[in-house]
């Protein structure tokens, strides 16, 4: 994961209240599964705060950015663009190409909202489906990131964490990493 | 995927209103990524209806079951139990064992809610973490299913669908499968 081109996840739209948990989960999934940053609309204030709090507690680096128009952010992106949509090409058919492209230039992964402008389908280098079935943008993002990084994201190390979970067969163990041997 | 032991996803708890979309996404992700059934609490009426509507339209087989106490359902399960929790063992370390166990007996994957009784940690054969970071039960379930089935779930065929999405490089194409050549 070190030294690779950045991977940024962009949530196109957000309805305060109704979408709060989904947008939060998109951002936390992006963070946990190896993306460098998440881009949210300006009105996703609550989710942005929650994601930043998690990064403060459990470590980074991971950045949250907010823009008035994420669609304009997509329009202006100069690297590769992948758009997650149930109408796209099967992830298993395009993941090798996507991995090659993301080794050459920064990758923007676009996660839709309720109404995705047709411009985004046209602007994307890859419209990608994690199955052509309706399910969850969070699930699609998770499978895409795990396949893109081929599992390497699961071994990521975190810096500046206040707390660290120690894997356990049964129960819960959380420690302060500064007090770890 | 044919002829294998059943894989069932169980959502332990649900708060009507607040959890509607997350519980719906757990069920739709279970369906799209190869599970046979989802078990929900009795009070998850809205999510159960939505998941059944999607199955009616986009095909099955996939079953939704509701119980007064999903925890009792877990207690009585006679096959293997995997519990998704950020405090568990890394998925990459246990997935081979889980795959072997699920070849021998039906597998129940438990997806928590807000407060998971300690009994569930003790009852589980595997407490599994998709990273030890806080993110999303939907993301964790998606990665676990994709790894359990090693991608075979992405090629699943659906029966009795009213509509089928045809993968496209750009745009959307939905057809009535009865009118397909």
Coordinates of C-alpha atoms in Angstrom, one line a residue:
Chain A
X1 CA 0.0 0.0 0.0
X2 CA 3.0 2.3 0.5
X3 CA 4.0 4.6 -2.3
X4 CA 1.0 3.8 -4.5
X5 CA -1.1 6.4 -6.3
X6 CA -3.9 7.9 -4.1
X7 CA -7.3 6.3 -4.1
X8 CA -10.2 8.8 -3.4
X9 CA -13.8 7.9 -2.8
X10 CA -16.5 10.4 -3.8
X11 CA -20.1 10.4 -2.6
X12 CA -22.1 12.4 -5.1
X13 CA -25.1 13.4 -3.2
X14 CA -26.5 13.4 0.4
X15 CA -29.9 14.0 2.0
X16 CA -29.3 15.2 5.6
X17 CA -31.1 13.0 8.1
X18 CA -32.2 10.3 5.7
X19 CA -28.7 9.5 4.3
X20 CA -26.7 10.2 7.4
X21 CA -25.8 6.6 8.2
X22 CA -25.2 5.5 4.6
X23 CA -22.9 8.4 3.9
X24 CA -21.1 7.8 7.2
X25 CA -20.7 4.1 6.3
X26 CA -19.4 5.0 2.9
X27 CA -16.7 7.2 4.5
X28 CA -15.8 4.7 7.2
X29 CA -15.6 1.9 4.7
X30 CA -13.4 4.0 2.4
X31 CA -11.1 4.7 5.4
X32 CA -11.0 1.1 6.8
X33 CA -10.5 -0.5 3.4
X34 CA -7.5 1.5 2.2
X35 CA -8.7 4.6 0.4
X36 CA -6.7 7.8 1.2
X37 CA -9.6 10.3 1.2
X38 CA -13.3 10.7 1.0
X39 CA -15.1 13.5 -0.8
X40 CA -18.6 14.4 0.5
X41 CA -21.1 17.1 -0.4
X42 CA -21.1 20.3 1.8
X43 CA -24.4 19.3 3.4
X44 CA -23.0 16.0 4.8
X45 CA -21.9 17.8 8.0
X46 CA -22.8 15.0 10.5
X47 CA -21.1 12.2 8.5
X48 CA -18.0 14.3 8.0
X49 CA -17.7 14.9 11.7
X50 CA -18.2 11.2 12.6
X51 CA -15.6 10.0 10.1
X52 CA -13.1 12.6 11.4
X53 CA -13.8 11.5 15.0
X54 CA -13.1 7.9 14.1
X55 CA -9.8 8.9 12.4
X56 CA -8.8 10.9 15.5
X57 CA -9.5 7.9 17.8
X58 CA -8.4 4.9 15.6
X59 CA -5.7 6.5 13.5
X60 CA -4.9 7.7 10.0
X61 CA -3.9 9.1 7.8
X62 CA -7.3 9.6 6.2
X63 CA -8.9 12.9 5.0
X64 CA -12.4 14.1 4.7
X65 CA -13.1 16.8 2.2
X66 CA -16.4 18.6 1.4
X67 CA -17.4 20.4 -1.8
X68 CA -20.4 22.3 -2.9
X69 CA -20.6 20.1 -6.0
X70 CA -19.0 16.7 -5.9
X71 CA -20.2 16.3 -9.5
X72 CA -17.9 19.3 -10.5
X73 CA -15.1 17.5 -8.5
X74 CA -15.6 14.5 -10.7
X75 CA -15.7 16.6 -13.8
X76 CA -12.3 18.1 -12.9
X77 CA -10.5 14.9 -11.8
X78 CA -7.4 14.4 -13.9
X79 CA -6.8 10.7 -13.1
X80 CA -8.8 7.5 -13.6
X81 CA -12.5 7.5 -12.7
X82 CA -14.5 4.3 -11.6
X83 CA -18.2 4.7 -11.1
X84 CA -20.0 2.1 -9.0
X85 CA -23.4 1.3 -10.6
X86 CA -25.5 -1.9 -10.9
X87 CA -25.8 -1.1 -14.6
X88 CA -22.1 -1.3 -15.2
X89 CA -19.6 -4.0 -16.3
X90 CA -18.9 -6.9 -13.9
X91 CA -16.2 -6.1 -11.4
X92 CA -14.6 -9.5 -12.0
X93 CA -14.1 -8.6 -15.7
X94 CA -12.6 -5.1 -15.2
X95 CA -10.7 -5.3 -11.9
X96 CA -7.4 -6.1 -13.5
X97 CA -7.6 -3.2 -15.9
X98 CA -8.6 -0.9 -13.1
X99 CA -5.7 -2.1 -11.0
X100 CA -3.3 -1.4 -13.8
X101 CA -4.8 2.1 -14.4
X102 CA -4.7 2.9 -10.7
X103 CA -0.9 2.1 -10.6
X104 CA -0.4 4.9 -13.2
X105 CA -2.6 7.7 -11.9
X106 CA -4.8 8.7 -8.9
X107 CA -8.1 6.8 -8.9
X108 CA -11.4 8.4 -8.1
X109 CA -14.2 5.9 -7.1
X110 CA -17.6 7.5 -7.4
X111 CA -20.4 6.2 -5.2
X112 CA -23.8 7.4 -6.4
X113 CA -26.7 8.8 -4.5
X114 CA -30.3 8.8 -5.5
X115 CA -30.0 10.4 -8.9
X116 CA -26.7 10.1 -10.7
X117 CA -26.4 12.6 -13.6
X118 CA -25.8 10.9 -17.0
X119 CA -22.6 13.0 -17.2
X120 CA -21.0 10.8 -14.5
X121 CA -21.6 7.6 -16.6
X122 CA -20.0 9.3 -19.6
X123 CA -17.1 10.9 -17.6
X124 CA -16.2 7.5 -15.9
X125 CA -13.4 5.4 -17.4
X126 CA -15.1 2.4 -15.8
X127 CA -18.8 1.9 -14.9
X128 CA -18.5 -1.0 -12.6
X129 CA -21.1 -3.4 -11.1
X130 CA -20.6 -5.6 -8.1
X131 CA -23.3 -7.9 -9.4
X132 CA -26.0 -6.3 -11.6
X133 CA -28.4 -6.7 -8.7
X134 CA -29.8 -3.9 -6.4
X135 CA -28.1 -4.1 -3.0
X136 CA -25.9 -1.5 -1.3
X137 CA -23.4 1.1 -2.3
X138 CA -21.5 0.3 0.9
X139 CA -21.2 -3.4 -0.1
X140 CA -20.2 -2.5 -3.6
X141 CA -17.5 -0.2 -2.4
X142 CA -16.2 -2.8 0.1
X143 CA -15.9 -5.5 -2.6
X144 CA -14.3 -3.1 -5.1
X145 CA -11.6 -1.9 -2.6
X146 CA -10.8 -5.4 -1.4
X147 CA -10.4 -6.6 -5.0
X148 CA -8.5 -3.5 -6.1
X149 CA -5.9 -3.8 -3.3
X150 CA -6.0 -7.7 -3.4
X151 CA -6.4 -7.8 0.4
X152 CA -3.3 -5.7 1.1
X153 CA -5.6 -3.1 2.7
X154 CA -6.4 -5.5 5.5
X155 CA -2.8 -5.4 6.8
X156 CA -2.6 -1.6 6.8
X157 CA -1.0 0.0 9.8
X158 CA -2.4 3.2 11.5
X159 CA -0.6 6.1 12.9
X160 CA -1.6 8.5 15.7
X161 CA -4.3 6.2 17.1
X162 CA -5.6 6.8 20.6
X163 CA -6.9 3.2 20.7
X164 CA -6.2 0.0 19.0
X165 CA -8.3 -3.2 18.9
X166 CA -6.4 -6.4 19.5
X167 CA -7.9 -9.3 17.6
X168 CA -9.5 -11.9 19.9
X169 CA -11.0 -15.3 19.4
X170 CA -13.8 -14.3 21.9
X171 CA -14.6 -11.0 23.5
X172 CA -13.2 -7.5 23.1
X173 CA -9.7 -6.1 23.8
X174 CA -8.9 -2.4 23.2
X175 CA -5.6 -0.9 24.2
X176 CA -3.8 2.5 24.1
X177 CA -1.1 1.9 21.5
X178 CA 1.3 4.2 23.4
X179 CA 1.2 1.7 26.2
X180 CA 1.8 -1.3 24.0
X181 CA 5.2 -3.0 24.2
Chain B
X1 CA -22.4 -22.5 -5.8
X2 CA -24.7 -25.4 -6.8
X3 CA -25.2 -28.1 -4.3
X4 CA -23.3 -26.5 -1.5
X5 CA -24.5 -26.2 2.1
X6 CA -26.8 -23.3 2.8
X7 CA -25.4 -20.0 4.0
X8 CA -27.8 -17.9 6.2
X9 CA -27.3 -14.3 7.3
X10 CA -28.8 -13.3 10.6
X11 CA -29.4 -9.7 11.7
X12 CA -29.6 -9.8 15.5
X13 CA -31.5 -6.6 16.3
X14 CA -33.4 -3.8 14.5
X15 CA -34.7 -0.4 15.5
X16 CA -37.7 0.5 13.3
X17 CA -37.1 3.8 11.5
X18 CA -33.5 4.4 12.5
X19 CA -32.2 1.0 11.2
X20 CA -34.5 0.5 8.2
X21 CA -32.0 1.2 5.5
X22 CA -29.1 -0.6 7.2
X23 CA -31.2 -3.7 7.8
X24 CA -32.5 -3.5 4.2
X25 CA -28.9 -3.3 2.9
X26 CA -27.8 -6.2 5.0
X27 CA -30.6 -8.3 3.5
X28 CA -30.0 -7.1 -0.1
X29 CA -26.3 -7.7 0.2
X30 CA -26.9 -11.2 1.6
X31 CA -29.1 -11.9 -1.4
X32 CA -26.9 -10.3 -4.1
X33 CA -23.7 -11.9 -2.8
X34 CA -24.8 -15.5 -2.6
X35 CA -26.5 -16.2 0.8
X36 CA -29.6 -18.4 0.7
X37 CA -31.6 -16.7 3.3
X38 CA -31.7 -13.8 5.7
X39 CA -33.1 -13.9 9.2
X40 CA -34.5 -10.7 10.7
X41 CA -36.2 -9.7 13.9
X42 CA -40.0 -9.6 13.9
X43 CA -40.0 -5.8 14.0
X44 CA -38.1 -5.4 10.8
X45 CA -41.3 -5.3 8.7
X46 CA -40.3 -2.6 6.2
X47 CA -36.9 -4.1 5.4
X48 CA -38.4 -7.6 5.0
X49 CA -41.0 -6.3 2.5
X50 CA -38.4 -4.4 0.5
X51 CA -36.1 -7.4 0.3
X52 CA -39.0 -9.6 -0.9
X53 CA -40.0 -7.1 -3.5
X54 CA -36.5 -7.0 -4.9
X55 CA -36.5 -10.9 -5.0
X56 CA -39.9 -10.8 -6.8
X57 CA -38.6 -8.4 -9.4
X58 CA -34.9 -9.4 -9.9
X59 CA -35.2 -13.2 -9.1
X60 CA -34.3 -15.8 -6.6
X61 CA -34.3 -18.1 -4.9
X62 CA -33.8 -16.1 -1.7
X63 CA -35.8 -16.3 1.5
X64 CA -36.6 -13.7 4.2
X65 CA -37.5 -15.1 7.6
X66 CA -38.5 -13.2 10.7
X67 CA -38.3 -14.4 14.3
X68 CA -39.2 -12.9 17.7
X69 CA -35.7 -13.5 18.9
X70 CA -32.9 -13.9 16.4
X71 CA -30.6 -14.5 19.4
X72 CA -32.6 -17.7 20.2
X73 CA -32.3 -18.6 16.5
X74 CA -28.5 -18.3 16.9
X75 CA -28.6 -20.4 20.1
X76 CA -30.4 -23.2 18.4
X77 CA -28.4 -23.3 15.1
X78 CA -26.9 -26.7 14.6
X79 CA -24.2 -25.9 12.0
X80 CA -21.2 -23.5 11.9
X81 CA -21.6 -20.0 13.3
X82 CA -19.5 -17.0 12.2
X83 CA -20.1 -13.7 14.0
X84 CA -18.9 -10.5 12.3
X85 CA -17.3 -8.1 14.8
X86 CA -14.5 -5.6 14.7
X87 CA -13.1 -7.3 17.8
X88 CA -12.6 -10.7 16.2
X89 CA -9.8 -12.5 14.3
X90 CA -8.7 -11.1 10.9
X91 CA -10.8 -12.5 8.0
X92 CA -7.7 -13.2 6.0
X93 CA -6.5 -15.5 8.8
X94 CA -9.7 -17.5 9.3
X95 CA -11.4 -17.6 5.8
X96 CA -9.8 -20.9 4.7
X97 CA -11.0 -22.6 7.9
X98 CA -14.5 -21.0 7.5
X99 CA -14.7 -22.2 3.9
X100 CA -13.8 -25.7 5.0
X101 CA -16.4 -25.7 7.8
X102 CA -19.1 -24.3 5.5
X103 CA -18.5 -27.2 3.1
X104 CA -19.4 -29.6 5.9
X105 CA -22.4 -28.0 7.5
X106 CA -24.8 -25.0 7.0
X107 CA -23.2 -21.7 7.9
X108 CA -24.9 -19.0 9.9
X109 CA -23.3 -15.5 9.6
X110 CA -24.4 -13.2 12.4
X111 CA -24.4 -9.5 11.8
X112 CA -24.7 -7.6 15.0
X113 CA -26.9 -4.6 16.0
X114 CA -26.2 -2.0 18.5
X115 CA -25.7 -4.3 21.5
X116 CA -24.6 -7.8 20.9
X117 CA -25.1 -10.2 23.9
X118 CA -21.8 -11.8 25.1
X119 CA -23.5 -15.1 24.5
X120 CA -23.2 -14.6 20.8
X121 CA -19.4 -14.2 21.0
X122 CA -19.3 -17.4 23.0
X123 CA -21.7 -19.3 20.8
X124 CA -19.8 -18.4 17.6
X125 CA -17.3 -20.8 16.2
X126 CA -15.6 -17.8 14.5
X127 CA -15.6 -14.2 15.6
X128 CA -14.4 -12.5 12.5
X129 CA -13.1 -9.0 11.8
X130 CA -13.0 -7.4 8.4
X131 CA -10.3 -5.1 9.7
X132 CA -10.3 -4.2 13.4
X133 CA -11.6 -0.8 12.5
X134 CA -15.1 0.6 13.0
X135 CA -16.8 0.8 9.6
X136 CA -20.0 -0.9 8.4
X137 CA -21.7 -4.2 9.0
X138 CA -22.8 -4.1 5.4
X139 CA -19.2 -3.7 4.2
X140 CA -18.0 -6.5 6.5
X141 CA -20.7 -8.8 5.3
X142 CA -19.9 -8.1 1.6
X143 CA -16.2 -8.8 2.0
X144 CA -16.8 -11.9 4.0
X145 CA -19.2 -13.4 1.4
X146 CA -17.0 -12.5 -1.5
X147 CA -14.1 -14.2 0.2
X148 CA -16.1 -17.2 1.4
X149 CA -17.4 -17.9 -2.1
X150 CA -14.1 -16.8 -3.8
X151 CA -16.0 -14.7 -6.3
X152 CA -18.3 -17.5 -7.5
X153 CA -21.3 -15.6 -6.2
X154 CA -20.7 -13.0 -8.8
X155 CA -21.7 -15.5 -11.6
X156 CA -24.9 -16.6 -9.9
X157 CA -27.9 -17.0 -12.1
X158 CA -31.3 -15.9 -11.0
X159 CA -34.7 -17.6 -11.6
X160 CA -38.2 -16.1 -11.9
X161 CA -37.0 -12.6 -12.5
X162 CA -39.3 -10.0 -14.0
X163 CA -36.3 -7.9 -15.0
X164 CA -32.7 -8.4 -15.7
X165 CA -29.9 -5.8 -16.0
X166 CA -27.6 -6.2 -19.0
X167 CA -24.1 -5.0 -18.1
X168 CA -23.1 -1.9 -20.1
X169 CA -20.0 0.1 -20.5
X170 CA -22.1 3.4 -20.3
X171 CA -25.7 3.9 -19.4
X172 CA -28.5 1.5 -18.4
X173 CA -30.1 -1.5 -20.0
X174 CA -32.9 -3.4 -18.3
X175 CA -34.8 -6.2 -20.1
X176 CA -37.6 -8.7 -19.4
X177 CA -35.8 -12.0 -19.3
X178 CA -38.8 -13.8 -20.9
X179 CA -38.2 -11.7 -24.0
X180 CA -34.5 -12.4 -24.2
X181 CA -33.3 -14.7 -27.0

